[in-house]
Amino acid sequence: MILNSHNRRKFFSISATLLAAACGFSEIALAQAYPSKQITFVVPFPPGGTSDAMGRLVAQELSKTLGQSVIVENRGGANGNIGAAAAARSKPDGYTLVLSGIGSHAINAGTYKNMSFDPVTDFTHITSIASGPNAIAVHPDFLARTLQELIDLARKEPGKHNYASSGTGSSSNMAMELFKQKAGLKIDHISYRGGAPAMTDVLGGQVPILITNADAILPHVKSGKLRILAVTGSERNVLYPDTPTIAEAGYPDVVAVSWTGLSAPAGLPSDIVKRLQEETAKAVKGPVRQRLEALGLTPGGVSSQDFTKFVSGEVAKWKAVAQSAGITAE
Amino acid sequence: MEILGNLGLGLVTAGSLSNLLYCFLGVFLGTAIGVLPGLGPTATIAMLLPVTFGLPSESALIMLAGIYYGAQYGGSTTAILVNLPGESSSVVTALDGYQMARQGKAGRALATAAIGSFFAGTVSTILVALFAPPLAELALRFGPAEYFSLMVLGLVASIVLANGSLLHAIAMIVLGLLLGMVGSDVNSGTARYTLGLPELEDGIGFVIVAMGAFALGEIISNLEDESGRSVMLEKVTGLMPTREDWARIWAPILRGTALGSLLGILPGGGAMLASFAAYSLEKKVSRTPEAFGKGAIEGVAGPESANNAGAQTSFIPMLTLGIPSNPVMALMIGAMVIQGIQPGPSVMSEQPKLFWGIIVSMWLGNLMLLVLNLPLIGLWVRMIRVPYHYLFPAILVFCTIGVFSLNNTTFDVYLMGLFGLLGYVFRKLDCEPAPMLLGFILGPMMEEYLRRALLISKGDLTIFIARPISAVMLVLVLLLLLTVLAPTVRRKREEAFQEVG
């Protein structure tokens, strides 16, 4: 049985190849009928994280609307640099896409000395997928009840308090450093490998202050095991309508959101960019929207020009923060 | 009596036909990925997550949980049969399990692993049901200082892992610690020993080292040594534990279950220590420690029970506090959120059907695993009797696919090849790879906790003795060092240890 079906499949694939050759299946024909084969969607992280989940959600929808399977290929390592570099080197034919994000396409350019790619010029940035803020929260026994109280306390006792983040050079670490710079505070950084262990230590009272993805702390805020002080978005978050932004507290420049987007190697033909932008925008504003909002994320779907401009702005913004905070990787 | 009502509710939920089916699907998939090297439960669950969106929340979580503890069963199979530990927890199973297989006792080793796992799974499920909330509070008392002291204790205890020379064992542990340093530093982000290769920035993958040093090293030396190739053809003596085996394994199973349950609660890497700790304990209390590493059935029973108990109790912090103790638990939390359930202390009161359904399903799943695995033993044992010139290419292919699938990169495959060569050299030099792997696992965690504790205390070293749990563990370290380094007091200490255990 197994041999039989195997042989049959082989027969079909051989005849398909012959057919393709007979019809003169050229590259031009391929472009006209985009997509005519399976699409590889590089997710530059190992399976399991939020970015991976974003990638899979979008891949699932694109498979349906494009009529070709979009296969997620996880190529993790070096904060997203390995997967992004591999994608940058591939052909701009629309069959290799990459999940771009705040790490691989913005912060890393400021923290890594030797980047093998340029996050702006080596890519065609197609559209944004989703973005979400970080949140600053404290252990319930900690003295500060509001962001202003935290600022006052940190000014009174500089260097005495610690904050936990999901890692050196992570978006939460960078957001806190940006806030510290603008507010002139000295709070020491305790780095963790990921948001979960950082949260665990703040819940256990080992470290008083936490900055991490806003959605991750929701159950603990509800049960009173953590007290949320502020979110880092430009507007309040749907999950915490009563929690102010840092901007509201008087620091309008302190806006930091973790974002993901859809990108491809530089030089992607404009008709393919248009098609992918449209389908992705439809997906994130349609079937995927509810899932994103459950995580407190804002759906993207902006135009390719706007997204490219946004990415350049992010690169510049985080480069400045990394330099003045002295954060480097490598 | 409330507990009976709760368990009844759980039984109704988990016992429904569709949920039984999802539970079976989960444990079956788990066993399958456990047997295949490389592909771990994290990647499998991540890929299956979108499929669970459409399922009721109980069914989704019952299935995902099944994959996780099913993989713990499956992982020991390849460790015993072909010296290929696919997960960190099955490294120590390979030590004596594989030796048993070489002596024609593969069936008994596999059966011991399955029975031990089932017993441990049953006991720890009851523990979860009865004491989940207070145990979870204990988990939160462990901060960086406590974890550091726990890791030191684990490392010192691991010296007894070695069978041969103490010097060789210490050298291998240090080598493991050094290999664990490779990658970017968690505090500064500085790349260490990466030779400028971005592929090394996240460190060397555990699976790569384990497959290389164990499986590949074994293949190379088997190919070199003609007699090594024929050992697998040794007559298989029985598939089930004998009467004498039972007398030897019941106590290790009990001890392993207790140790594993306790360590599994700790979210910061406790479950990883469970099987190593159980092995060290068995060797320490054994009257014939010299038999360990040469096919001692206790060396399979203890760690296998510990590892499964730890897998079950690691659900405690997740279910009761919403704290993920490992990437799999983080994914389970993700699955809950997608279902509109906020994980945390409220799950128990607001979603009793889900909470108790999962707990009862864990026991049902363990029963299914036992029923699934015992008949498979005959098949597995026949498989290793395949001539070696067919078997070893198959193992190589599976290792290569498994390692490649981690990050879709050939670099990892070459790296595994390098560790294969190293594994062969170690064998020649009479150095065992197990202490190296332990150092490799514990080293980075120990360093991380040490530096984090000191950062929090602003450099004050007394934090390790000022905190009582940490202090107790450091005292244990001292005692253990005394028993290892002073052979004259050894006998006495062992007796004392036995009375306590």
Tab-separated table of C-alpha atoms in Angstrom, chain B residues 3-296:
chain	number	residue	atom	x	y	z
B	3	ILE	CA	-11.930	16.695	46.900
B	4	LEU	CA	-14.051	13.663	45.952
B	5	GLY	CA	-16.692	15.908	44.430
B	6	ASN	CA	-14.012	17.775	42.533
B	7	LEU	CA	-12.392	14.612	41.276
B	8	GLY	CA	-15.856	13.380	40.284
B	9	LEU	CA	-16.367	16.523	38.228
B	10	GLY	CA	-12.942	15.968	36.681
B	11	LEU	CA	-13.766	12.380	35.854
B	12	VAL	CA	-16.983	13.390	34.130
B	13	THR	CA	-15.072	15.956	32.073
B	14	ALA	CA	-12.006	13.885	31.245
B	15	GLY	CA	-14.020	10.683	30.850
B	16	SER	CA	-16.256	11.938	28.059
B	17	LEU	CA	-15.690	10.034	24.846
B	18	SER	CA	-14.284	12.982	22.919
B	19	ASN	CA	-11.929	14.027	25.705
B	20	LEU	CA	-10.683	10.472	26.121
B	21	LEU	CA	-9.958	10.536	22.428
B	22	TYR	CA	-8.055	13.826	22.638
B	23	CYS	CA	-6.146	12.535	25.630
B	24	PHE	CA	-5.194	9.416	23.683
B	25	LEU	CA	-4.230	11.495	20.654
B	26	GLY	CA	-2.035	13.636	22.901
B	27	VAL	CA	-0.189	10.805	24.630
B	28	PHE	CA	0.184	8.933	21.355
B	29	LEU	CA	1.699	11.972	19.632
B	30	GLY	CA	3.829	12.583	22.697
B	31	THR	CA	5.193	9.039	22.640
B	32	ALA	CA	5.923	9.368	18.938
B	33	ILE	CA	7.842	12.640	19.228
B	34	GLY	CA	9.599	11.352	22.328
B	35	VAL	CA	10.916	8.426	20.335
B	36	LEU	CA	12.002	10.637	17.436
B	37	PRO	CA	15.127	12.516	18.439
B	38	GLY	CA	15.196	16.291	18.121
B	39	LEU	CA	11.536	17.099	17.682
B	40	GLY	CA	10.524	17.989	21.228
B	41	PRO	CA	7.188	18.733	22.859
B	42	THR	CA	7.724	22.514	22.614
B	43	ALA	CA	7.924	22.555	18.834
B	44	THR	CA	5.092	20.043	18.485
B	45	ILE	CA	2.727	21.963	20.727
B	46	ALA	CA	3.606	25.256	19.028
B	47	MET	CA	2.734	23.760	15.667
B	48	LEU	CA	-0.484	22.182	16.928
B	49	LEU	CA	-1.628	25.288	18.770
B	50	PRO	CA	-3.553	26.784	15.827
B	51	VAL	CA	-5.413	23.462	15.449
B	52	THR	CA	-6.681	23.700	19.026
B	53	PHE	CA	-8.368	27.073	18.465
B	54	GLY	CA	-11.529	25.342	17.347
B	55	LEU	CA	-11.655	22.824	20.204
B	56	PRO	CA	-13.376	23.271	23.568
B	57	SER	CA	-10.834	24.532	26.099
B	58	GLU	CA	-10.809	21.295	28.139
B	59	SER	CA	-10.162	19.130	25.102
B	60	ALA	CA	-7.398	21.408	23.839
B	61	LEU	CA	-5.524	21.474	27.133
B	62	ILE	CA	-6.038	17.780	27.822
B	63	MET	CA	-4.460	16.972	24.469
B	64	LEU	CA	-1.556	19.413	24.853
B	65	ALA	CA	-0.810	18.143	28.354
B	66	GLY	CA	-0.845	14.594	26.992
B	67	ILE	CA	1.798	15.481	24.421
B	68	TYR	CA	4.030	16.837	27.163
B	69	TYR	CA	3.999	13.925	29.568
B	70	GLY	CA	3.735	11.418	26.734
B	71	ALA	CA	7.055	12.714	25.433
B	72	GLN	CA	8.645	11.897	28.787
B	73	TYR	CA	7.693	8.264	28.269
B	74	GLY	CA	8.844	8.139	24.676
B	75	GLY	CA	12.179	9.836	25.358
B	76	SER	CA	13.427	6.982	27.482
B	77	THR	CA	12.799	4.410	24.752
B	78	THR	CA	15.594	5.538	22.429
B	79	ALA	CA	17.864	6.223	25.394
B	80	ILE	CA	17.579	2.586	26.450
B	81	LEU	CA	17.594	0.984	23.017
B	82	VAL	CA	20.269	2.890	21.133
B	83	ASN	CA	21.911	5.184	23.698
B	84	LEU	CA	20.171	8.218	22.239
B	85	PRO	CA	18.727	10.533	24.890
B	86	GLY	CA	16.340	12.885	23.128
B	87	GLU	CA	15.580	15.016	26.192
B	88	SER	CA	17.736	16.205	29.060
B	89	SER	CA	15.684	14.039	31.413
B	90	SER	CA	16.571	10.810	29.640
B	91	VAL	CA	20.340	11.295	29.725
B	92	VAL	CA	20.723	9.316	32.922
B	93	THR	CA	18.283	6.668	31.715
B	94	ALA	CA	20.760	5.975	28.945
B	95	LEU	CA	23.539	5.221	31.446
B	96	ASP	CA	22.161	1.989	32.827
B	97	GLY	CA	19.266	1.436	30.451
B	98	TYR	CA	21.524	1.064	27.444
B	99	GLN	CA	23.853	-1.253	29.331
B	100	MET	CA	20.838	-3.390	30.213
B	101	ALA	CA	19.874	-3.462	26.538
B	102	ARG	CA	23.366	-4.653	25.638
B	103	GLN	CA	22.961	-7.466	28.101
B	104	GLY	CA	19.730	-8.534	26.432
B	105	LYS	CA	17.548	-6.948	29.114
B	106	ALA	CA	16.077	-4.176	26.973
B	107	GLY	CA	12.552	-5.410	27.577
B	108	ARG	CA	12.970	-5.373	31.330
B	109	ALA	CA	14.514	-1.903	31.239
B	110	LEU	CA	11.684	-0.530	29.114
B	111	ALA	CA	9.053	-2.167	31.288
B	112	THR	CA	10.705	-0.790	34.419
B	113	ALA	CA	10.714	2.684	32.896
B	114	ALA	CA	7.036	2.429	31.967
B	115	ILE	CA	5.930	1.004	35.307
B	116	GLY	CA	7.998	3.494	37.291
B	117	SER	CA	6.637	6.349	35.222
B	118	PHE	CA	3.074	5.154	35.710
B	119	PHE	CA	3.443	4.846	39.458
B	120	ALA	CA	5.097	8.274	39.677
B	121	GLY	CA	2.441	9.773	37.453
B	122	THR	CA	-0.321	8.408	39.677
B	123	VAL	CA	1.190	9.623	42.934
B	124	SER	CA	2.076	13.053	41.637
B	125	THR	CA	-1.382	13.496	40.130
B	126	ILE	CA	-2.840	12.894	43.572
B	127	LEU	CA	-0.353	15.407	44.971
B	128	VAL	CA	-1.445	17.987	42.421
B	129	ALA	CA	-5.092	17.359	43.281
B	130	LEU	CA	-4.609	17.594	47.040
B	131	PHE	CA	-1.919	20.178	47.616
B	132	ALA	CA	-1.572	22.310	44.501
B	133	PRO	CA	-2.108	25.758	46.074
B	134	PRO	CA	0.197	25.418	49.112
B	135	LEU	CA	2.901	23.767	47.002
B	136	ALA	CA	2.713	26.612	44.538
B	137	GLU	CA	3.372	29.098	47.335
B	138	LEU	CA	6.533	27.152	48.124
B	139	ALA	CA	7.643	27.587	44.532
B	140	LEU	CA	7.492	31.368	44.880
B	141	ARG	CA	9.857	31.279	47.846
B	142	PHE	CA	12.627	30.184	45.547
B	143	GLY	CA	14.537	33.211	44.338
B	144	PRO	CA	17.874	33.407	42.545
B	145	ALA	CA	19.854	32.686	45.746
B	146	GLU	CA	17.903	29.493	46.467
B	147	TYR	CA	18.194	28.285	42.894
B	148	PHE	CA	21.918	28.899	42.900
B	149	SER	CA	22.385	26.833	46.045
B	150	LEU	CA	20.143	24.113	44.618
B	151	MET	CA	22.263	23.969	41.464
B	152	VAL	CA	25.464	23.757	43.497
B	153	LEU	CA	23.936	20.894	45.417
B	154	GLY	CA	22.985	19.200	42.151
B	155	LEU	CA	26.451	19.644	40.732
B	156	VAL	CA	28.244	18.309	43.783
B	157	ALA	CA	25.839	15.390	43.968
B	158	SER	CA	26.564	14.648	40.346
B	159	ILE	CA	30.147	13.746	41.113
B	160	VAL	CA	28.771	10.380	42.161
B	161	LEU	CA	27.371	10.007	38.632
B	162	ALA	CA	30.788	8.928	37.522
B	163	ASN	CA	31.730	5.289	37.544
B	164	GLY	CA	35.424	5.544	36.950
B	165	SER	CA	37.998	7.991	38.149
B	166	LEU	CA	36.908	10.982	40.220
B	167	LEU	CA	39.423	13.159	38.425
B	168	HIS	CA	37.969	12.283	35.035
B	169	ALA	CA	34.469	13.041	36.290
B	170	ILE	CA	35.457	16.458	37.621
B	171	ALA	CA	37.293	17.257	34.397
B	172	MET	CA	34.213	16.337	32.377
B	173	ILE	CA	31.952	18.473	34.585
B	174	VAL	CA	34.273	21.432	34.107
B	175	LEU	CA	34.333	20.835	30.359
B	176	GLY	CA	30.529	20.826	30.420
B	177	LEU	CA	30.493	24.085	32.377
B	178	LEU	CA	32.811	25.655	29.809
B	179	LEU	CA	30.685	24.468	26.882
B	180	GLY	CA	27.684	25.936	28.669
B	181	MET	CA	29.388	29.345	28.673
B	182	VAL	CA	29.214	29.542	24.883
B	183	GLY	CA	26.679	32.107	23.727
B	184	SER	CA	25.607	35.594	24.621
B	185	ASP	CA	25.847	36.619	28.244
B	186	VAL	CA	22.435	37.177	29.787
B	187	ASN	CA	23.366	40.374	31.620
B	188	SER	CA	25.471	42.294	29.136
B	189	GLY	CA	24.552	40.606	25.874
B	190	THR	CA	28.262	40.114	25.155
B	191	ALA	CA	29.009	37.114	22.952
B	192	ARG	CA	31.325	34.589	24.616
B	193	TYR	CA	33.356	31.900	22.810
B	194	THR	CA	31.212	32.210	19.709
B	195	LEU	CA	34.215	32.456	17.352
B	196	GLY	CA	32.299	35.197	15.561
B	197	LEU	CA	29.635	32.723	14.454
B	198	PRO	CA	26.115	34.101	14.872
B	199	GLU	CA	24.850	30.491	15.059
B	200	LEU	CA	26.591	30.116	18.402
B	201	GLU	CA	25.104	33.248	19.950
B	202	ASP	CA	22.261	31.380	21.615
B	203	GLY	CA	24.649	28.760	22.900
B	204	ILE	CA	24.998	25.151	21.830
B	205	GLY	CA	21.750	23.200	21.821
B	206	PHE	CA	21.436	20.459	24.393
B	207	VAL	CA	20.101	17.966	21.857
B	208	ILE	CA	23.146	18.545	19.643
B	209	VAL	CA	25.599	17.761	22.421
B	210	ALA	CA	23.604	14.797	23.726
B	211	MET	CA	23.090	13.168	20.332
B	212	GLY	CA	26.675	13.747	19.335
B	213	ALA	CA	28.394	12.632	22.507
B	214	PHE	CA	26.056	9.720	23.215
B	215	ALA	CA	24.531	8.324	20.027
B	216	LEU	CA	27.177	9.242	17.459
B	217	GLY	CA	30.076	8.439	19.752
B	218	GLU	CA	28.515	5.059	20.407
B	219	ILE	CA	28.077	4.365	16.698
B	220	ILE	CA	31.690	5.219	15.915
B	221	SER	CA	33.068	2.978	18.612
B	222	ASN	CA	30.676	0.167	17.695
B	223	LEU	CA	31.874	0.311	14.113
B	224	GLU	CA	35.461	0.176	15.237
B	225	ASP	CA	34.995	-2.723	17.582
B	226	GLU	CA	33.772	-5.924	15.945
B	227	SER	CA	32.519	-7.402	19.221
B	228	GLY	CA	30.537	-4.221	19.943
B	229	ARG	CA	28.410	-4.846	16.925
B	230	SER	CA	27.268	-8.242	18.014
B	231	VAL	CA	26.250	-7.367	21.559
B	232	MET	CA	22.806	-6.416	20.392
B	233	LEU	CA	22.291	-9.960	19.255
B	234	GLU	CA	22.597	-11.207	22.796
B	235	LYS	CA	19.640	-13.376	23.703
B	236	VAL	CA	16.746	-11.314	25.022
B	237	THR	CA	15.777	-12.533	28.444
B	238	GLY	CA	12.167	-11.747	29.131
B	239	LEU	CA	10.183	-8.627	28.483
B	240	MET	CA	8.841	-8.032	31.979
B	241	PRO	CA	10.677	-7.418	35.244
B	242	THR	CA	11.401	-10.634	37.140
B	243	ARG	CA	10.537	-11.248	40.759
B	244	GLU	CA	14.047	-10.285	41.719
B	245	ASP	CA	13.782	-7.094	39.655
B	246	TRP	CA	10.633	-6.098	41.495
B	247	ALA	CA	12.403	-6.441	44.810
B	248	ARG	CA	15.113	-4.114	43.521
B	249	ILE	CA	12.964	-1.439	41.908
B	250	TRP	CA	10.144	-0.698	44.321
B	251	ALA	CA	12.222	1.441	46.648
B	252	PRO	CA	13.952	3.438	43.861
B	253	ILE	CA	10.541	4.089	42.312
B	254	LEU	CA	9.245	5.452	45.613
B	255	ARG	CA	12.321	7.608	46.214
B	256	GLY	CA	12.347	8.836	42.612
B	257	THR	CA	8.681	9.770	42.824
B	258	ALA	CA	9.190	11.765	46.016
B	259	LEU	CA	12.273	13.593	44.739
B	260	GLY	CA	10.806	14.268	41.314
B	261	SER	CA	7.507	15.566	42.702
B	262	LEU	CA	9.342	17.997	44.937
B	263	LEU	CA	11.776	19.303	42.315
B	264	GLY	CA	9.104	19.505	39.632
B	265	ILE	CA	7.249	22.193	41.582
B	266	LEU	CA	10.149	24.630	41.232
B	267	PRO	CA	9.640	26.673	38.086
B	268	GLY	CA	13.282	27.678	37.685
B	269	GLY	CA	14.655	24.406	36.333
B	270	GLY	CA	13.778	21.937	39.078
B	271	ALA	CA	12.269	19.341	36.768
B	272	MET	CA	15.500	19.242	34.808
B	273	LEU	CA	17.388	18.246	37.927
B	274	ALA	CA	14.931	15.522	38.911
B	275	SER	CA	16.351	12.582	36.991
B	276	PHE	CA	19.968	13.474	37.733
B	277	ALA	CA	19.207	13.876	41.405
B	278	ALA	CA	17.340	10.569	41.552
B	279	TYR	CA	20.245	8.741	39.919
B	280	SER	CA	22.755	10.248	42.330
B	281	LEU	CA	20.522	9.331	45.255
B	282	GLU	CA	20.129	5.722	44.118
B	283	LYS	CA	23.829	5.292	43.666
B	284	LYS	CA	24.504	6.842	47.038
B	285	VAL	CA	22.101	4.605	48.971
B	286	SER	CA	22.883	1.457	46.991
B	287	ARG	CA	24.865	-1.305	48.648
B	288	THR	CA	26.437	-2.011	45.277
B	289	PRO	CA	27.252	1.410	43.810
B	290	GLU	CA	29.860	-0.233	41.593
B	291	ALA	CA	27.060	-1.901	39.595
B	292	PHE	CA	25.797	1.491	38.415
B	293	GLY	CA	26.684	2.292	34.839
B	294	LYS	CA	26.914	-1.410	34.102
B	295	GLY	CA	23.212	-2.112	33.834
B	296	ALA	CA	21.795	-1.546	37.313
